[in-house]
XYZ file of C-alpha atoms in Angstrom:
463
model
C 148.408 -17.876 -188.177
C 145.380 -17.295 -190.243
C 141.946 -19.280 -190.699
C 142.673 -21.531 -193.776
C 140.795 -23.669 -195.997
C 140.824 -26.266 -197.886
C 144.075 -28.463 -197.255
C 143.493 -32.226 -198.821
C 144.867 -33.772 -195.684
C 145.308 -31.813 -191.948
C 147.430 -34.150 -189.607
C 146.897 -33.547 -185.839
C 150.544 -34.598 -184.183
C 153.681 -34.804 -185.450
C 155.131 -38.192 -184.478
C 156.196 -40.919 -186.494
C 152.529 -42.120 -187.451
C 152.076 -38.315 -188.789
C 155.036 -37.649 -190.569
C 155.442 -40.808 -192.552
C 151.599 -40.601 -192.975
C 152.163 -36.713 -194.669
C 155.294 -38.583 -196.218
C 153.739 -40.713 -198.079
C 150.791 -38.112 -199.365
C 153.370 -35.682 -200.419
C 155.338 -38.387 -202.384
C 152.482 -39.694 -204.504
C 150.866 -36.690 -205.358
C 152.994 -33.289 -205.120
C 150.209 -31.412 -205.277
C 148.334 -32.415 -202.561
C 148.134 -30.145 -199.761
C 148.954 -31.414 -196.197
C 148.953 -29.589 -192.715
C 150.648 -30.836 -189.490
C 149.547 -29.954 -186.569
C 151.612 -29.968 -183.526
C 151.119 -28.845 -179.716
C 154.676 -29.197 -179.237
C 157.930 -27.620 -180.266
C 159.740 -27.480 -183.930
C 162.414 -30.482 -183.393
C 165.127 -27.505 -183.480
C 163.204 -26.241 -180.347
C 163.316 -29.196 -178.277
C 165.438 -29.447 -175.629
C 165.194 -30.725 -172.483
C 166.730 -28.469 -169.327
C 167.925 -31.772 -168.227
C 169.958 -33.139 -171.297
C 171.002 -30.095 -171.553
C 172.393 -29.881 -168.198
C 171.133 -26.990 -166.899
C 169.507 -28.473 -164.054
C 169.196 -32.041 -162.815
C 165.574 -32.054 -161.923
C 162.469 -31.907 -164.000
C 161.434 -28.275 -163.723
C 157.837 -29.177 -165.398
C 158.247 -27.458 -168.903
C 155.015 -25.984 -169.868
C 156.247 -28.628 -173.299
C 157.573 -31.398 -172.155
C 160.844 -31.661 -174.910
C 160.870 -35.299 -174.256
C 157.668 -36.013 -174.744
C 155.979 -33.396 -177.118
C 156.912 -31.651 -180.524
C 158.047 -32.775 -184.142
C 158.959 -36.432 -184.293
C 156.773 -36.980 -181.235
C 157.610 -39.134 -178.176
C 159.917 -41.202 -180.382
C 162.824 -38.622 -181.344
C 164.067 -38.737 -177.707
C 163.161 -42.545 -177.348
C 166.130 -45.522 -177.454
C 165.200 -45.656 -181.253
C 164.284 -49.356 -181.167
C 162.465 -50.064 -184.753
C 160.909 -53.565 -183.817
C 160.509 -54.867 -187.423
C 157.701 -57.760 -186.307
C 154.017 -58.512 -185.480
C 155.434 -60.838 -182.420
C 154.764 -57.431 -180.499
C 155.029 -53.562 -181.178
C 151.047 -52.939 -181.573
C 147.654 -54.468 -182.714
C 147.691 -53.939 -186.359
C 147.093 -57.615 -187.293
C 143.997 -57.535 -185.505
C 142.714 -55.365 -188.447
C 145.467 -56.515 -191.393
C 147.026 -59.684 -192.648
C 150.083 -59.999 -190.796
C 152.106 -60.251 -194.075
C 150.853 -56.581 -194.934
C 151.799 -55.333 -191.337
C 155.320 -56.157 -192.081
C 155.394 -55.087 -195.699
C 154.573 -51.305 -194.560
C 156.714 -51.620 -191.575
C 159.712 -52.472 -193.770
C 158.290 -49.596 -196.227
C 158.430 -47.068 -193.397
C 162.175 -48.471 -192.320
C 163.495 -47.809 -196.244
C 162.137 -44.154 -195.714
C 164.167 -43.817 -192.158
C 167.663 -45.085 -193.890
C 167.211 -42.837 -196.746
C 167.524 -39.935 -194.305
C 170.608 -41.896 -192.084
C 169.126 -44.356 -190.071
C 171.542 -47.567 -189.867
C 170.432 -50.135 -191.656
C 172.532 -52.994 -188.957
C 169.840 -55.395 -187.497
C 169.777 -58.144 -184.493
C 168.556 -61.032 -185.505
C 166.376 -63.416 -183.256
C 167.923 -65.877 -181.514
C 166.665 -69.486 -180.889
C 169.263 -70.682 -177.942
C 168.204 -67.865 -175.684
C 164.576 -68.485 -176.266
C 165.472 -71.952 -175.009
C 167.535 -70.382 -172.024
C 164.017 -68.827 -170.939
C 161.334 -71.433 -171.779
C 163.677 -74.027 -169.594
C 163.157 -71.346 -166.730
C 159.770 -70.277 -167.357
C 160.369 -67.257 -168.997
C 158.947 -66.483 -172.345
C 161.269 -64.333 -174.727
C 159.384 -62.637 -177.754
C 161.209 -62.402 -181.240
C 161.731 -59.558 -183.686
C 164.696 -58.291 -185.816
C 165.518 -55.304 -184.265
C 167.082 -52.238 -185.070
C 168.904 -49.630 -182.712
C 168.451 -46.483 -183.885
C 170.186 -44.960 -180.772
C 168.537 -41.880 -179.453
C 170.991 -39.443 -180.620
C 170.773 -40.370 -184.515
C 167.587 -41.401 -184.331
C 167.036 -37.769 -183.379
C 168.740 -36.646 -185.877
C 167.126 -38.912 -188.574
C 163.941 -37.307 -187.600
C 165.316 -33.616 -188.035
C 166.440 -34.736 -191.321
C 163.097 -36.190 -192.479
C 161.304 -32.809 -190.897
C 163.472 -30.760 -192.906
C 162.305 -32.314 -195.966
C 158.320 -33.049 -195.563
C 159.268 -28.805 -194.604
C 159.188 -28.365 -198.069
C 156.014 -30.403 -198.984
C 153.747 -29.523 -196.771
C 153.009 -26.781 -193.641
C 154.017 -27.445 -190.424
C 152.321 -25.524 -187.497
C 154.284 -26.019 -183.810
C 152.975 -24.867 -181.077
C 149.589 -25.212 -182.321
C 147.110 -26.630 -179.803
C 144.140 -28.510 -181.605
C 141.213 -27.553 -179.191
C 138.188 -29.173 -181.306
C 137.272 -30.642 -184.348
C 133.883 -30.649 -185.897
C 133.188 -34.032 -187.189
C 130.778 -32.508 -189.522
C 131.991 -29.704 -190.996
C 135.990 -30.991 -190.773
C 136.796 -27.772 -188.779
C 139.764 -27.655 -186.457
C 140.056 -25.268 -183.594
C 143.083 -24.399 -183.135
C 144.990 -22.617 -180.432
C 148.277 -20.876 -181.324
C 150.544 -18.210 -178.722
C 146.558 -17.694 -177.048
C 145.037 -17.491 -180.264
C 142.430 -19.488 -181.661
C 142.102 -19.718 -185.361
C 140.616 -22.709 -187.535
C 141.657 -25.167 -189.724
C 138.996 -27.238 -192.366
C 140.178 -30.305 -194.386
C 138.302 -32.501 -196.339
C 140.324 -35.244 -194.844
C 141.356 -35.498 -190.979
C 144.253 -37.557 -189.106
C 144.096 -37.647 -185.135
C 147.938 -39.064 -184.946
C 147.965 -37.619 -181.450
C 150.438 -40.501 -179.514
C 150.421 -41.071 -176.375
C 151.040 -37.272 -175.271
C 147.143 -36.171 -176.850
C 145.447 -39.268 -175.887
C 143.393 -37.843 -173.404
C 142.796 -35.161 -175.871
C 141.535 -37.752 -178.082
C 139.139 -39.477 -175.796
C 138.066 -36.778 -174.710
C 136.888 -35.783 -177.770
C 135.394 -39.348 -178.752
C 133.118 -39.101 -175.740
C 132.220 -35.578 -176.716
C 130.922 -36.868 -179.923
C 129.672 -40.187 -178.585
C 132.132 -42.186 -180.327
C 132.695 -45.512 -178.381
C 136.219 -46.499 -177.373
C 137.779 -49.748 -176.118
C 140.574 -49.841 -173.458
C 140.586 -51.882 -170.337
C 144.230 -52.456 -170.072
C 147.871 -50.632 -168.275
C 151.023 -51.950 -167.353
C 152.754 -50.545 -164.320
C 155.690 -50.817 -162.645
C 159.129 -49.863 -162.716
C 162.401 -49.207 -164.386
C 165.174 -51.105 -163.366
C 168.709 -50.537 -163.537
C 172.014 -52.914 -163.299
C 175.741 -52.913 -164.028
C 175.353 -53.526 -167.956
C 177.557 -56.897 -167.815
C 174.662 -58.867 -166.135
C 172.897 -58.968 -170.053
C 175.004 -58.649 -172.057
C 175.079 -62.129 -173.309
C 171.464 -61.609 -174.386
C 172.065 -57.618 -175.510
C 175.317 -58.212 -177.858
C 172.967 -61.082 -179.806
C 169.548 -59.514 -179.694
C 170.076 -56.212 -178.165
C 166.644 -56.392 -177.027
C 165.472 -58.861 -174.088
C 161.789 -58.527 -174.565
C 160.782 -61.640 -172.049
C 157.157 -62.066 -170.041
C 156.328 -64.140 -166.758
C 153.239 -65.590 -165.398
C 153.467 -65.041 -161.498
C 153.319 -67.785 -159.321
C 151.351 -66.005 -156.856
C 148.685 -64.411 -158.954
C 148.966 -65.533 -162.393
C 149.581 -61.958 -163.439
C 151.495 -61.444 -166.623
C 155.015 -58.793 -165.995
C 156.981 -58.020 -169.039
C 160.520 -57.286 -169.055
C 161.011 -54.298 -172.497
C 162.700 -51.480 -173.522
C 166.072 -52.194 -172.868
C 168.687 -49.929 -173.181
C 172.192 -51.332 -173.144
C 174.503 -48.635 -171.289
C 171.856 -46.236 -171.334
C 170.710 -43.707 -168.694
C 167.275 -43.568 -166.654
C 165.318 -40.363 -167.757
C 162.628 -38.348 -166.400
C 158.917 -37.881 -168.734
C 156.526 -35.262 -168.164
C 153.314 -36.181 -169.676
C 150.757 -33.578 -168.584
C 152.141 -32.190 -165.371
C 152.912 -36.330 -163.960
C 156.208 -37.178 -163.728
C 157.230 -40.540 -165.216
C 160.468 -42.693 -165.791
C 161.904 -44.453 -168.987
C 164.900 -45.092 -170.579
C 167.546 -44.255 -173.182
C 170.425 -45.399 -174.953
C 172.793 -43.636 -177.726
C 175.502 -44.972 -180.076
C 178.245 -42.543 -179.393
C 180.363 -44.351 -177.443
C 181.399 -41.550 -175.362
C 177.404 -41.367 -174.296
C 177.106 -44.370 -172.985
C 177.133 -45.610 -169.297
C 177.994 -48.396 -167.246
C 174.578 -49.736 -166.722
C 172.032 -50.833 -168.869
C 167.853 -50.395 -168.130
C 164.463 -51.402 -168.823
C 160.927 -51.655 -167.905
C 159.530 -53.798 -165.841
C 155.682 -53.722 -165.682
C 152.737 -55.572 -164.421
C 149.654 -55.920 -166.494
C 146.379 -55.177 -165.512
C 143.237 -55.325 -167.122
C 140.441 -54.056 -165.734
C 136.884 -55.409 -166.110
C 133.176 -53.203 -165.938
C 132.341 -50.731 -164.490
C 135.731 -49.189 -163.844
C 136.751 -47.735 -167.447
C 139.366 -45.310 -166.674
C 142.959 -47.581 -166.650
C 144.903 -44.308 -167.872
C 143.984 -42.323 -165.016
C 144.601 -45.369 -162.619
C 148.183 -45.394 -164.018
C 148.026 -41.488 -163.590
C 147.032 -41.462 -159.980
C 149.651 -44.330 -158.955
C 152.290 -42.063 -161.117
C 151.263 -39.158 -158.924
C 151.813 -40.960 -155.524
C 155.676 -41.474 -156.078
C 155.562 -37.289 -157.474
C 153.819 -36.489 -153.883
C 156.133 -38.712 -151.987
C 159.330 -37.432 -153.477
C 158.718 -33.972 -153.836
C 157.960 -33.634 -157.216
C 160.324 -36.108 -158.735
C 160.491 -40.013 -158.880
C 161.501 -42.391 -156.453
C 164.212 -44.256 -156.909
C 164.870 -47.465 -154.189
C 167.598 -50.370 -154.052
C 165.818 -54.170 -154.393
C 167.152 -55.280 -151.204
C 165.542 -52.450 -149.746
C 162.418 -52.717 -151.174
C 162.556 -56.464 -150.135
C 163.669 -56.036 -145.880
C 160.619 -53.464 -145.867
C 162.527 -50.563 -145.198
C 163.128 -47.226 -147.278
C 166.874 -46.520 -149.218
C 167.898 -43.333 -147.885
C 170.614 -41.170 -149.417
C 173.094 -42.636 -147.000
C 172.025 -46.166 -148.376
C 172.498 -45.077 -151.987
C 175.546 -43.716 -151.883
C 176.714 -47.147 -150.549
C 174.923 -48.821 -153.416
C 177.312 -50.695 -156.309
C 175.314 -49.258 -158.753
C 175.588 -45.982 -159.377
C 172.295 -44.409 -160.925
C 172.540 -42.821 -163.811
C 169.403 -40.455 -162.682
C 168.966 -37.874 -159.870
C 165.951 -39.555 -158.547
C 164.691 -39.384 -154.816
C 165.931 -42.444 -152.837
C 162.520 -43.435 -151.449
C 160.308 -46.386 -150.807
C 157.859 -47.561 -153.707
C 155.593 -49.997 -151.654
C 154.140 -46.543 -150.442
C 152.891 -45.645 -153.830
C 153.109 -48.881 -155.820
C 149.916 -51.099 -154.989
C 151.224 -54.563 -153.478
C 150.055 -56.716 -155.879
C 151.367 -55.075 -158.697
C 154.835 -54.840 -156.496
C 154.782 -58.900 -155.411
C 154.750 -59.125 -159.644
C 157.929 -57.034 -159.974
C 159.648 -59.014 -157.294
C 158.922 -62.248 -158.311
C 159.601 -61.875 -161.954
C 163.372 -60.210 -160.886
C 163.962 -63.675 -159.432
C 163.070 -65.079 -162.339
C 165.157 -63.500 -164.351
C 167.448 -63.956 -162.201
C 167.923 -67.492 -163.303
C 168.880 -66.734 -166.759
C 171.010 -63.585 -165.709
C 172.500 -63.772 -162.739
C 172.975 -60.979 -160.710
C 169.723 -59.025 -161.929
C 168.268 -59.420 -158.285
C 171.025 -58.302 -156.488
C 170.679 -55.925 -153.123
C 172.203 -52.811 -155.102
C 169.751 -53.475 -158.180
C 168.289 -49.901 -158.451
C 164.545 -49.834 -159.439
C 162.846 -46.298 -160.424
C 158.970 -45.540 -160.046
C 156.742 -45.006 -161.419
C 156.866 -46.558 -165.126
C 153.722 -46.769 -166.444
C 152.377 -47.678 -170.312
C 149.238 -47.429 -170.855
C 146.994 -48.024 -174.215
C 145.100 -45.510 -175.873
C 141.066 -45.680 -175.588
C 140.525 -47.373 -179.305
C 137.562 -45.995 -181.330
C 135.024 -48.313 -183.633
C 136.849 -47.917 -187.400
C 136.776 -49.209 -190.681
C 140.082 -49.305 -192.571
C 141.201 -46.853 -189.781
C 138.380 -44.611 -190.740
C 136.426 -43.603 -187.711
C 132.593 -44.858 -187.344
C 130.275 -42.339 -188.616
C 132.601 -39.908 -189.220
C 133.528 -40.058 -192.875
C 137.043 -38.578 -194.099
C 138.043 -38.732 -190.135
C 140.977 -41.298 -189.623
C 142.847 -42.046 -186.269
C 145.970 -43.967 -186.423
C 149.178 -44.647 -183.984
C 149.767 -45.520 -180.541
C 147.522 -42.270 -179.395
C 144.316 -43.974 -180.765
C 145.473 -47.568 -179.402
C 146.120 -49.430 -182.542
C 150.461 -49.251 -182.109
C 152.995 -49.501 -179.200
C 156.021 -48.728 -181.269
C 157.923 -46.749 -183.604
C 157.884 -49.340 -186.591
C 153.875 -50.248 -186.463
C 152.745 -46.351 -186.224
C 155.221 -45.280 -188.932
C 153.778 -48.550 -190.875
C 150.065 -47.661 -189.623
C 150.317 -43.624 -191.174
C 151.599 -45.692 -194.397
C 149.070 -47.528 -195.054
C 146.203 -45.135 -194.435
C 148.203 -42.728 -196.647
C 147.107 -44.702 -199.211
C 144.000 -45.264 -198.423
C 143.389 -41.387 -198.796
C 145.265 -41.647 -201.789
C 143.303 -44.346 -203.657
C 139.953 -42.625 -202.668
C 140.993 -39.253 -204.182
C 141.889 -40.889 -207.154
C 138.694 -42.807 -207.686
């Protein structure tokens, strides 16, 4: 790859945000010309040792399949498309909610033309009721299930065809870019080459945003994040939810401890899904996914369960908080995750391989039975265990012995710089967008949020 100049538009990551961001460009104005940059693989390339079956174990990819390369985090994710402001991301906090939706149902059109299904769950009223009369608060949304499998495959599709609109670089590390002069170092097979643009996109996601921090603070940019959830994934013989999953699919419910008055939200369900390893910069992570062929599918369903913290001056580093905890259970297993049975967890003693194999729930991951109050901070844990009770109470059976929880799950939220319209502070023609610069949390808000600032390019290069 050779120094070029003058692209319209250079995209740095090649998630959702970025693609339906180049999209978008590419659609208005065919002559435009648009560069996406990507640290990970082509989509063709990625695959994961462990979906493939070639080992059970994460064997620390210098990529990460799951996590990096065309179509981002999301092509290996459930393939929820949360079509709502109720949650998902912040973008109401900077546009009228009616807007929010209008892009996210704009960005949902382009995903069916290339084979998403266009079946939604529709919110439900009597289960809402089922958790406000046991203290449980249930968030709303028409959802779709993409599935991971075709929502992979959607993604390859839409790839193929942005392919022939605009250049795609994989395997291209972005190293720098100069605010002022709109260069981009790049790094590609150990050599560095640069990229200029009169227009910039950091669409990094979650996998580049320390990347993008880092470069804020380089350039004295000032960012706002003071907030993680951590926890767990937990996993259960599917049955238990099913009267919430067959009517809403998702069961996306928060709790107020007793205890502490912490918040813990229950998300990212995946009905008869498997528990999956992430490797997000050498720390190994857990999360969850679900397909729609049948013959893919499991007994058990999963989801996160995480505690919220936020953390107040002068500690301003939540991501690496959530790192470091992440990096306990990797230490204490070996290099893996732990993975421990409730009742366990709750008579203080460790789950053993001998007390997994007599567990009722078989888990759907080759984890390392352990014990997560070693690595897990105790508040955080007393959360976790409170709120399965809860839940409890609307779904029996979620807090049984054999319920199998996984650690460490961990979310955290992007430092987010100063902007206007998305535009970063005193760096004009620099935008940042998606969940890597803090403004999304989903699928359906960063596809909407590389939309809208699509146009905003658009209209300025007009006038």
């Amino acid at each position: 790859m050779s120094t070029v100049n003058n692209y319209d538009v250079a995209i740095i990551g090649g998630g959702i945000g970025g693609l339906m961001h180049a999209y978008r460009l590419t659609e208005k104005n065919p002559d435009i010309k648009v560069a996406i940059i990507e640290r990970g693989h082509s989509i063709e390339k990625r695959i994961c040792p462990i979906v493939a079956k070639k080992t059970d174990r994460c064997i620390k990819c210098k990529s990460c399949a799951i996590m990096e390369g065309f179509a981002g985090a999301g092509a290996f994710s459930d393939g929820k498309y949360i079509i709502s402001t109720e949650y998902g991301g912040w973008l109401t906090e900077f546009l009228e909610p009616s807007t929010v939706i209008d892009y996210i149902e704009q960005a949902d059109s382009i995903l069916v033309k290339y084979g998403a299904t266009e079946e939604r769950f529709m919110p439900n009223n009597d289960l809402k009721k089922l958790c406000l009369q046991h203290d449980l608060h249930m968030s709303q949304a028409q959802v779709k299930h993409l599935g991971t499998d075709s929502n992979f495959e959607t993604m390859r599709k839409l790839i193929v065809a942005l392919s022939e609109r605009c250049e795609m670089f994989s395997d291209t590390l972005a190293l720098d870019v100069n605010k002022d002069t709109k260069e981009i170092l790049v790094s590609h097979k150990g050599e560095e080459r640069t990229i200029t643009a009169d227009n910039i996109v950091f669409a990094v996601g979650r996998a580049g945003s320390n990347f993008f921090s880092k470069w804020c603070d380089d350039n004295n940019i000032p960012l706002k994040n003071n907030q993680v959830d951590i926890g767990v994934r937990v996993e259960l013989p599917s049955i238990i939810w099913e009267h919430f999953s067959k009517k809403i699919y998702e069961p996306k419910i928060w709790y107020r401890s007793k205890r502490y008055g912490d918040t813990t939200r229950m998300f990212c369900f995946n009905e008869r899904g498997s528990v999956v390893t992430e490797n997000t910069d050498g720390v190994l992570t857990v999360n969850g996914h679900s397909y729609r062929d049948a013959s893919r599918k499991t007994e058990n369903s999963n989801f996160a369960l995480l505690s919220t913290i936020r953390f107040t001056e002068p500690f301003k580093e939540p991501i690496e908080y959530a790192r470091h905890v992440a990096s306990l259970a990797n230490l204490i297993s070996g290099g893996s995750v732990l993975v421990q049975r409730l009742g366990d967890l709750e008579n203080g003693r460790r789950t053993d391989e001998k007390r997994l194999s007599q567990s009722t729930t078989r888990p759907t991951m080759n984890a390392v039975a352990g014990d997560l109050s070693l690595c897990l901070p105790k508040r955080q844990l007393d959360n976790i265990v409170e709120t399965l009770h809860a839940l409890d109470s609307i779904a029996p059976g979620t807090s049984n012995y054999d319920t199998l929880l996984y650690g460490i799950e961990c979310k955290y939220y992007s430092a987010r710089p100063k902007t206007v319209d998305f535009e970063i502070e005193g760096c004009e023609g620099i935008y940042a967008i998606g969940d890597g610069a803090g403004f999304t949390r989903s699928l359906s808000q960063a596809g909407a949020n590389g939309l809208y600032v699509a146009d905003i390019i658009l209209d300025k290069m007009n006038k």
